Amino acid sequence: MFRRPSQLLVLLATSLFLAPPLAAQDDGLEGLTPGSPADAIYGADHLAGMPDKAVLVFDYRFEGSLLEKPFDDNVLLDFTRHKEDRGFDVAATIFPGGQNLSIGPLSAAKVNPILLIFFQRDATQMSSGTGGSQHYFRNAIRRVLQTPDPDGRHAVTIEVGGRSVEAREIRFQPFVDDPNRARLHAYADKTYSFVLSEAVPGGIYEVRTETPEEGGNGILLREIYRFREMRQ
């Protein structure tokens, strides 16, 4: 099911660029469990304050000791409101400075599609890096997302447009108690972090993962999507 550590290290570095285009929108999770990370992340209407037409720009960075040098680019989400309802069609452009992958249109009602893009690419990267099934990783993450964890959320302050605003951070480690933990190698202690704020257009300020080096002495891989601006 999972590859050996030597194969893992090689494929971790390349899997970012092998993730396929996305095919469909998954607008949140059904039946959110109160007090769970999923409730904290998906329970709000991220798009409530979005104008009828706008582009959200996210800075993207992929770095860590496994890479020769960091990779930086952007993700662009172009929102157009439906005429018949309050939802949006969203055209996504991933890495316009390099791969320039076009996705969509995705349909979004309340949930920012940056979450869909992140979770699908994240599962693809881990599958490519370990030889494990994407469904295995998605299901493991979903289980933890739906498990109540009152200690996994914290109030934080972020900088948006030159001013400090209140936000909330949700953190979790989906593979800490995984039955295949020993076979996950570097991913076993991977941490997921989400920073949300009503003061940020689209509701999502940052999505981040950190995979520590085995032994915990450094960061093997760090992936960040961070809101930069809204263009109209």
PDB file of C-alpha atoms in Angstrom:
ATOM      1  CA  MET A   1       0.000   0.000   0.000  1.00  0.00           C
ATOM      2  CA  PHE A   2       2.823   2.438   0.871  1.00  0.00           C
ATOM      3  CA  ARG A   3       6.240   2.948  -0.685  1.00  0.00           C
ATOM      4  CA  ARG A   4       9.557   2.718   1.112  1.00  0.00           C
ATOM      5  CA  PRO A   5      11.084   5.881   2.658  1.00  0.00           C
ATOM      6  CA  SER A   6      13.666   6.353  -0.127  1.00  0.00           C
ATOM      7  CA  GLN A   7      10.934   6.334  -2.762  1.00  0.00           C
ATOM      8  CA  LEU A   8       8.830   8.613  -0.581  1.00  0.00           C
ATOM      9  CA  LEU A   9      11.440  11.369  -0.492  1.00  0.00           C
ATOM     10  CA  VAL A  10      11.868  11.444  -4.250  1.00  0.00           C
ATOM     11  CA  LEU A  11       8.152  11.461  -4.988  1.00  0.00           C
ATOM     12  CA  LEU A  12       7.263  13.996  -2.301  1.00  0.00           C
ATOM     13  CA  ALA A  13       9.378  16.568  -4.105  1.00  0.00           C
ATOM     14  CA  THR A  14       7.789  15.953  -7.495  1.00  0.00           C
ATOM     15  CA  SER A  15       4.181  15.163  -6.632  1.00  0.00           C
ATOM     16  CA  LEU A  16       3.256  18.840  -6.357  1.00  0.00           C
ATOM     17  CA  PHE A  17       3.630  19.155 -10.111  1.00  0.00           C
ATOM     18  CA  LEU A  18       1.796  15.911 -10.927  1.00  0.00           C
ATOM     19  CA  ALA A  19      -1.557  16.731  -9.342  1.00  0.00           C
ATOM     20  CA  PRO A  20      -4.307  16.491 -11.983  1.00  0.00           C
ATOM     21  CA  PRO A  21      -6.912  19.169 -12.702  1.00  0.00           C
ATOM     22  CA  LEU A  22      -9.998  19.118 -10.514  1.00  0.00           C
ATOM     23  CA  ALA A  23     -13.271  17.916 -11.968  1.00  0.00           C
ATOM     24  CA  ALA A  24     -16.022  18.917  -9.560  1.00  0.00           C
ATOM     25  CA  GLN A  25     -16.852  21.098  -6.613  1.00  0.00           C
ATOM     26  CA  ASP A  26     -17.408  19.591  -3.159  1.00  0.00           C
ATOM     27  CA  ASP A  27     -19.086  22.494  -1.349  1.00  0.00           C
ATOM     28  CA  GLY A  28     -18.320  21.530   2.235  1.00  0.00           C
ATOM     29  CA  LEU A  29     -19.173  18.480   4.307  1.00  0.00           C
ATOM     30  CA  GLU A  30     -22.656  17.218   5.096  1.00  0.00           C
ATOM     31  CA  GLY A  31     -23.794  16.761   8.694  1.00  0.00           C
ATOM     32  CA  LEU A  32     -21.135  18.862  10.424  1.00  0.00           C
ATOM     33  CA  THR A  33     -20.351  17.676  13.959  1.00  0.00           C
ATOM     34  CA  PRO A  34     -20.611  20.501  16.532  1.00  0.00           C
ATOM     35  CA  GLY A  35     -17.225  21.399  17.993  1.00  0.00           C
ATOM     36  CA  SER A  36     -15.306  19.639  15.212  1.00  0.00           C
ATOM     37  CA  PRO A  37     -12.673  21.157  12.911  1.00  0.00           C
ATOM     38  CA  ALA A  38     -15.113  20.670  10.025  1.00  0.00           C
ATOM     39  CA  ASP A  39     -17.732  22.734  11.841  1.00  0.00           C
ATOM     40  CA  ALA A  40     -15.206  25.513  12.479  1.00  0.00           C
ATOM     41  CA  ILE A  41     -13.976  25.516   8.875  1.00  0.00           C
ATOM     42  CA  TYR A  42     -17.119  24.762   6.858  1.00  0.00           C
ATOM     43  CA  GLY A  43     -19.836  26.018   9.208  1.00  0.00           C
ATOM     44  CA  ALA A  44     -19.578  29.659   8.123  1.00  0.00           C
ATOM     45  CA  ASP A  45     -20.716  31.251   4.855  1.00  0.00           C
ATOM     46  CA  HIS A  46     -17.309  32.191   3.443  1.00  0.00           C
ATOM     47  CA  LEU A  47     -18.821  33.937   0.426  1.00  0.00           C
ATOM     48  CA  ALA A  48     -21.468  36.041   2.198  1.00  0.00           C
ATOM     49  CA  GLY A  49     -19.658  39.322   1.548  1.00  0.00           C
ATOM     50  CA  MET A  50     -18.401  38.594  -1.954  1.00  0.00           C
ATOM     51  CA  PRO A  51     -19.387  41.024  -4.740  1.00  0.00           C
ATOM     52  CA  ASP A  52     -21.037  39.730  -7.906  1.00  0.00           C
ATOM     53  CA  LYS A  53     -17.728  39.739  -9.791  1.00  0.00           C
ATOM     54  CA  ALA A  54     -14.247  39.514  -8.254  1.00  0.00           C
ATOM     55  CA  VAL A  55     -10.932  37.660  -8.327  1.00  0.00           C
ATOM     56  CA  LEU A  56      -9.345  36.345  -5.130  1.00  0.00           C
ATOM     57  CA  VAL A  57      -5.559  36.070  -5.286  1.00  0.00           C
ATOM     58  CA  PHE A  58      -3.676  33.622  -3.049  1.00  0.00           C
ATOM     59  CA  ASP A  59       0.094  33.505  -2.731  1.00  0.00           C
ATOM     60  CA  TYR A  60       1.392  29.937  -2.845  1.00  0.00           C
ATOM     61  CA  ARG A  61       4.667  28.664  -1.371  1.00  0.00           C
ATOM     62  CA  PHE A  62       6.096  25.131  -1.220  1.00  0.00           C
ATOM     63  CA  GLU A  63       9.325  24.771   0.781  1.00  0.00           C
ATOM     64  CA  GLY A  64      11.287  22.533   3.097  1.00  0.00           C
ATOM     65  CA  SER A  65      14.534  20.648   3.507  1.00  0.00           C
ATOM     66  CA  LEU A  66      13.472  18.101   0.896  1.00  0.00           C
ATOM     67  CA  LEU A  67      13.498  20.740  -1.854  1.00  0.00           C
ATOM     68  CA  GLU A  68      16.548  22.322  -3.452  1.00  0.00           C
ATOM     69  CA  LYS A  69      14.756  25.680  -3.412  1.00  0.00           C
ATOM     70  CA  PRO A  70      11.276  26.948  -2.532  1.00  0.00           C
ATOM     71  CA  PHE A  71       8.550  27.116  -5.166  1.00  0.00           C
ATOM     72  CA  ASP A  72       6.461  30.307  -5.269  1.00  0.00           C
ATOM     73  CA  ASP A  73       3.473  31.171  -7.454  1.00  0.00           C
ATOM     74  CA  ASN A  74      -0.198  32.146  -7.141  1.00  0.00           C
ATOM     75  CA  VAL A  75      -3.693  30.701  -7.255  1.00  0.00           C
ATOM     76  CA  LEU A  76      -6.416  32.900  -8.787  1.00  0.00           C
ATOM     77  CA  LEU A  77     -10.147  32.358  -8.182  1.00  0.00           C
ATOM     78  CA  ASP A  78     -12.397  34.291 -10.575  1.00  0.00           C
ATOM     79  CA  PHE A  79     -15.946  34.558  -9.131  1.00  0.00           C
ATOM     80  CA  THR A  80     -19.051  35.316 -11.218  1.00  0.00           C
ATOM     81  CA  ARG A  81     -22.402  35.247  -9.439  1.00  0.00           C
ATOM     82  CA  HIS A  82     -25.209  33.140 -10.901  1.00  0.00           C
ATOM     83  CA  LYS A  83     -28.133  35.077 -12.331  1.00  0.00           C
ATOM     84  CA  GLU A  84     -30.679  32.632 -10.928  1.00  0.00           C
ATOM     85  CA  ASP A  85     -29.398  32.307  -7.338  1.00  0.00           C
ATOM     86  CA  ARG A  86     -26.804  33.595  -4.858  1.00  0.00           C
ATOM     87  CA  GLY A  87     -24.147  31.069  -5.852  1.00  0.00           C
ATOM     88  CA  PHE A  88     -21.086  31.567  -8.033  1.00  0.00           C
ATOM     89  CA  ASP A  89     -19.279  30.056 -10.963  1.00  0.00           C
ATOM     90  CA  VAL A  90     -15.582  30.060 -10.134  1.00  0.00           C
ATOM     91  CA  ALA A  91     -12.784  29.724 -12.684  1.00  0.00           C
ATOM     92  CA  ALA A  92      -9.501  28.783 -11.011  1.00  0.00           C
ATOM     93  CA  THR A  93      -6.003  29.349 -12.354  1.00  0.00           C
ATOM     94  CA  ILE A  94      -3.273  27.442 -10.524  1.00  0.00           C
ATOM     95  CA  PHE A  95       0.336  28.598 -10.841  1.00  0.00           C
ATOM     96  CA  PRO A  96      -0.085  31.178 -13.660  1.00  0.00           C
ATOM     97  CA  GLY A  97       3.645  31.877 -13.542  1.00  0.00           C
ATOM     98  CA  GLY A  98       4.526  28.295 -14.475  1.00  0.00           C
ATOM     99  CA  GLN A  99       2.128  25.422 -15.094  1.00  0.00           C
ATOM    100  CA  ASN A 100      -0.833  27.769 -15.628  1.00  0.00           C
ATOM    101  CA  LEU A 101      -3.501  25.122 -14.937  1.00  0.00           C
ATOM    102  CA  SER A 102      -7.084  26.216 -15.630  1.00  0.00           C
ATOM    103  CA  ILE A 103      -9.921  24.598 -13.664  1.00  0.00           C
ATOM    104  CA  GLY A 104     -13.649  25.079 -13.781  1.00  0.00           C
ATOM    105  CA  PRO A 105     -16.005  26.595 -13.730  1.00  0.00           C
ATOM    106  CA  LEU A 106     -16.591  25.248 -10.223  1.00  0.00           C
ATOM    107  CA  SER A 107     -19.907  25.904  -8.508  1.00  0.00           C
ATOM    108  CA  ALA A 108     -19.696  27.543  -5.068  1.00  0.00           C
ATOM    109  CA  ALA A 109     -22.577  28.574  -2.810  1.00  0.00           C
ATOM    110  CA  LYS A 110     -21.058  29.178   0.642  1.00  0.00           C
ATOM    111  CA  VAL A 111     -17.636  27.508   0.740  1.00  0.00           C
ATOM    112  CA  ASN A 112     -14.485  29.070  -0.686  1.00  0.00           C
ATOM    113  CA  PRO A 113     -13.190  26.744  -3.467  1.00  0.00           C
ATOM    114  CA  ILE A 114      -9.610  27.213  -2.261  1.00  0.00           C
ATOM    115  CA  LEU A 115     -10.459  24.433   0.211  1.00  0.00           C
ATOM    116  CA  LEU A 116     -11.438  22.045  -2.568  1.00  0.00           C
ATOM    117  CA  ILE A 117      -8.266  22.860  -4.495  1.00  0.00           C
ATOM    118  CA  PHE A 118      -6.123  22.395  -1.407  1.00  0.00           C
ATOM    119  CA  PHE A 119      -7.640  19.104  -0.218  1.00  0.00           C
ATOM    120  CA  GLN A 120      -7.672  17.457  -3.642  1.00  0.00           C
ATOM    121  CA  ARG A 121      -4.071  18.430  -4.388  1.00  0.00           C
ATOM    122  CA  ASP A 122      -3.023  17.426  -0.876  1.00  0.00           C
ATOM    123  CA  ALA A 123      -4.463  13.917  -1.272  1.00  0.00           C
ATOM    124  CA  THR A 124      -2.863  13.580  -4.704  1.00  0.00           C
ATOM    125  CA  GLN A 125       0.546  14.592  -3.370  1.00  0.00           C
ATOM    126  CA  MET A 126       0.418  12.121  -0.485  1.00  0.00           C
ATOM    127  CA  SER A 127      -0.782   9.342  -2.763  1.00  0.00           C
ATOM    128  CA  SER A 128       2.046  10.030  -5.224  1.00  0.00           C
ATOM    129  CA  GLY A 129       4.564  10.232  -2.401  1.00  0.00           C
ATOM    130  CA  THR A 130       3.620   6.990  -0.659  1.00  0.00           C
ATOM    131  CA  GLY A 131       1.791   4.814  -3.170  1.00  0.00           C
ATOM    132  CA  GLY A 132      -1.246   4.862  -0.879  1.00  0.00           C
ATOM    133  CA  SER A 133      -4.784   5.455  -2.092  1.00  0.00           C
ATOM    134  CA  GLN A 134      -6.095   9.014  -2.354  1.00  0.00           C
ATOM    135  CA  HIS A 135      -9.324   7.704  -0.817  1.00  0.00           C
ATOM    136  CA  TYR A 136      -7.396   6.423   2.200  1.00  0.00           C
ATOM    137  CA  PHE A 137      -5.942   9.871   2.904  1.00  0.00           C
ATOM    138  CA  ARG A 138      -9.223  11.674   2.233  1.00  0.00           C
ATOM    139  CA  ASN A 139     -11.144   9.341   4.552  1.00  0.00           C
ATOM    140  CA  ALA A 140      -8.536   9.673   7.312  1.00  0.00           C
ATOM    141  CA  ILE A 141      -8.729  13.460   7.101  1.00  0.00           C
ATOM    142  CA  ARG A 142     -12.541  13.430   7.018  1.00  0.00           C
ATOM    143  CA  ARG A 143     -12.690  11.311  10.168  1.00  0.00           C
ATOM    144  CA  VAL A 144     -10.537  13.791  12.084  1.00  0.00           C
ATOM    145  CA  LEU A 145     -12.365  16.768  10.596  1.00  0.00           C
ATOM    146  CA  GLN A 146     -15.630  15.415  12.004  1.00  0.00           C
ATOM    147  CA  THR A 147     -14.223  14.582  15.468  1.00  0.00           C
ATOM    148  CA  PRO A 148     -14.951  17.204  18.176  1.00  0.00           C
ATOM    149  CA  ASP A 149     -11.753  18.986  19.237  1.00  0.00           C
ATOM    150  CA  PRO A 150     -12.379  22.150  21.301  1.00  0.00           C
ATOM    151  CA  ASP A 151      -8.636  22.575  21.897  1.00  0.00           C
ATOM    152  CA  GLY A 152      -7.881  22.684  18.166  1.00  0.00           C
ATOM    153  CA  ARG A 153      -9.046  26.269  17.593  1.00  0.00           C
ATOM    154  CA  HIS A 154      -7.469  29.529  18.744  1.00  0.00           C
ATOM    155  CA  ALA A 155      -8.018  33.258  18.327  1.00  0.00           C
ATOM    156  CA  VAL A 156      -5.244  34.939  16.328  1.00  0.00           C
ATOM    157  CA  THR A 157      -4.526  38.331  14.774  1.00  0.00           C
ATOM    158  CA  ILE A 158      -3.640  38.691  11.100  1.00  0.00           C
ATOM    159  CA  GLU A 159      -2.562  41.554   8.846  1.00  0.00           C
ATOM    160  CA  VAL A 160      -4.926  42.329   5.960  1.00  0.00           C
ATOM    161  CA  GLY A 161      -4.665  45.452   3.807  1.00  0.00           C
ATOM    162  CA  GLY A 162      -2.303  47.114   6.243  1.00  0.00           C
ATOM    163  CA  ARG A 163      -4.518  46.623   9.300  1.00  0.00           C
ATOM    164  CA  SER A 164      -4.718  44.050  12.063  1.00  0.00           C
ATOM    165  CA  VAL A 165      -7.929  42.006  12.209  1.00  0.00           C
ATOM    166  CA  GLU A 166      -9.242  39.186  14.367  1.00  0.00           C
ATOM    167  CA  ALA A 167      -9.174  35.647  13.001  1.00  0.00           C
ATOM    168  CA  ARG A 168      -9.430  32.074  14.202  1.00  0.00           C
ATOM    169  CA  GLU A 169      -6.984  29.251  13.586  1.00  0.00           C
ATOM    170  CA  ILE A 170      -8.003  25.599  13.389  1.00  0.00           C
ATOM    171  CA  ARG A 171      -5.238  22.995  13.655  1.00  0.00           C
ATOM    172  CA  PHE A 172      -5.261  19.211  13.560  1.00  0.00           C
ATOM    173  CA  GLN A 173      -3.032  16.197  12.888  1.00  0.00           C
ATOM    174  CA  PRO A 174      -5.078  13.558  11.041  1.00  0.00           C
ATOM    175  CA  PHE A 175      -2.541  10.736  11.145  1.00  0.00           C
ATOM    176  CA  VAL A 176      -1.382  10.787  14.781  1.00  0.00           C
ATOM    177  CA  ASP A 177      -3.609   7.839  15.711  1.00  0.00           C
ATOM    178  CA  ASP A 178      -3.784   6.287  12.249  1.00  0.00           C
ATOM    179  CA  PRO A 179      -3.488   2.458  12.323  1.00  0.00           C
ATOM    180  CA  ASN A 180      -0.974   2.704   9.453  1.00  0.00           C
ATOM    181  CA  ARG A 181       1.027   5.441  11.136  1.00  0.00           C
ATOM    182  CA  ALA A 182       4.299   3.487  10.989  1.00  0.00           C
ATOM    183  CA  ARG A 183       3.938   3.128   7.222  1.00  0.00           C
ATOM    184  CA  LEU A 184       3.193   6.815   6.636  1.00  0.00           C
ATOM    185  CA  HIS A 185       6.768   7.827   7.466  1.00  0.00           C
ATOM    186  CA  ALA A 186       7.129  11.617   7.169  1.00  0.00           C
ATOM    187  CA  TYR A 187       3.384  12.186   6.931  1.00  0.00           C
ATOM    188  CA  ALA A 188       2.618  10.582  10.300  1.00  0.00           C
ATOM    189  CA  ASP A 189       3.070  13.898  12.153  1.00  0.00           C
ATOM    190  CA  LYS A 190       1.798  16.202   9.418  1.00  0.00           C
ATOM    191  CA  THR A 191      -0.055  19.249  10.789  1.00  0.00           C
ATOM    192  CA  TYR A 192      -2.900  21.086   9.044  1.00  0.00           C
ATOM    193  CA  SER A 193      -3.702  24.720   9.840  1.00  0.00           C
ATOM    194  CA  PHE A 194      -6.582  26.899   8.619  1.00  0.00           C
ATOM    195  CA  VAL A 195      -6.955  30.606   9.398  1.00  0.00           C
ATOM    196  CA  LEU A 196     -10.388  32.143   8.790  1.00  0.00           C
ATOM    197  CA  SER A 197     -11.734  35.662   9.243  1.00  0.00           C
ATOM    198  CA  GLU A 198     -14.918  37.507   8.286  1.00  0.00           C
ATOM    199  CA  ALA A 199     -12.664  40.490   7.494  1.00  0.00           C
ATOM    200  CA  VAL A 200     -11.064  38.574   4.580  1.00  0.00           C
ATOM    201  CA  PRO A 201     -12.952  38.422   1.262  1.00  0.00           C
ATOM    202  CA  GLY A 202     -13.848  34.769   0.770  1.00  0.00           C
ATOM    203  CA  GLY A 203     -13.411  34.025   4.477  1.00  0.00           C
ATOM    204  CA  ILE A 204     -10.148  32.044   4.164  1.00  0.00           C
ATOM    205  CA  TYR A 205      -6.902  33.830   5.011  1.00  0.00           C
ATOM    206  CA  GLU A 206      -4.476  30.906   5.037  1.00  0.00           C
ATOM    207  CA  VAL A 207      -4.267  27.153   4.538  1.00  0.00           C
ATOM    208  CA  ARG A 208      -1.011  25.543   5.629  1.00  0.00           C
ATOM    209  CA  THR A 209       0.466  22.092   6.106  1.00  0.00           C
ATOM    210  CA  GLU A 210       3.768  21.214   7.744  1.00  0.00           C
ATOM    211  CA  THR A 211       5.443  17.826   7.481  1.00  0.00           C
ATOM    212  CA  PRO A 212       8.340  17.571   9.960  1.00  0.00           C
ATOM    213  CA  GLU A 213      11.555  15.738   9.305  1.00  0.00           C
ATOM    214  CA  GLU A 214      11.570  12.332  10.947  1.00  0.00           C
ATOM    215  CA  GLY A 215      12.961  13.034  14.395  1.00  0.00           C
ATOM    216  CA  GLY A 216      11.288  16.450  14.481  1.00  0.00           C
ATOM    217  CA  ASN A 217      14.440  18.546  13.984  1.00  0.00           C
ATOM    218  CA  GLY A 218      13.221  20.547  10.988  1.00  0.00           C
ATOM    219  CA  ILE A 219      10.535  20.964   8.337  1.00  0.00           C
ATOM    220  CA  LEU A 220      10.642  18.418   5.543  1.00  0.00           C
ATOM    221  CA  LEU A 221       7.840  20.099   3.590  1.00  0.00           C
ATOM    222  CA  ARG A 222       5.696  23.167   4.177  1.00  0.00           C
ATOM    223  CA  GLU A 223       2.851  24.175   1.846  1.00  0.00           C
ATOM    224  CA  ILE A 224       1.046  27.516   2.188  1.00  0.00           C
ATOM    225  CA  TYR A 225      -1.898  29.158   0.430  1.00  0.00           C
ATOM    226  CA  ARG A 226      -2.295  32.735   1.781  1.00  0.00           C
ATOM    227  CA  PHE A 227      -4.817  35.380   0.747  1.00  0.00           C
ATOM    228  CA  ARG A 228      -3.169  38.433  -0.805  1.00  0.00           C
ATOM    229  CA  GLU A 229      -5.938  40.565  -2.332  1.00  0.00           C
ATOM    230  CA  MET A 230      -9.304  40.824  -4.025  1.00  0.00           C
ATOM    231  CA  ARG A 231      -9.394  42.333  -7.516  1.00  0.00           C
ATOM    232  CA  GLN A 232     -12.530  43.908  -9.012  1.00  0.00           C
TER     233      GLN A 232
END
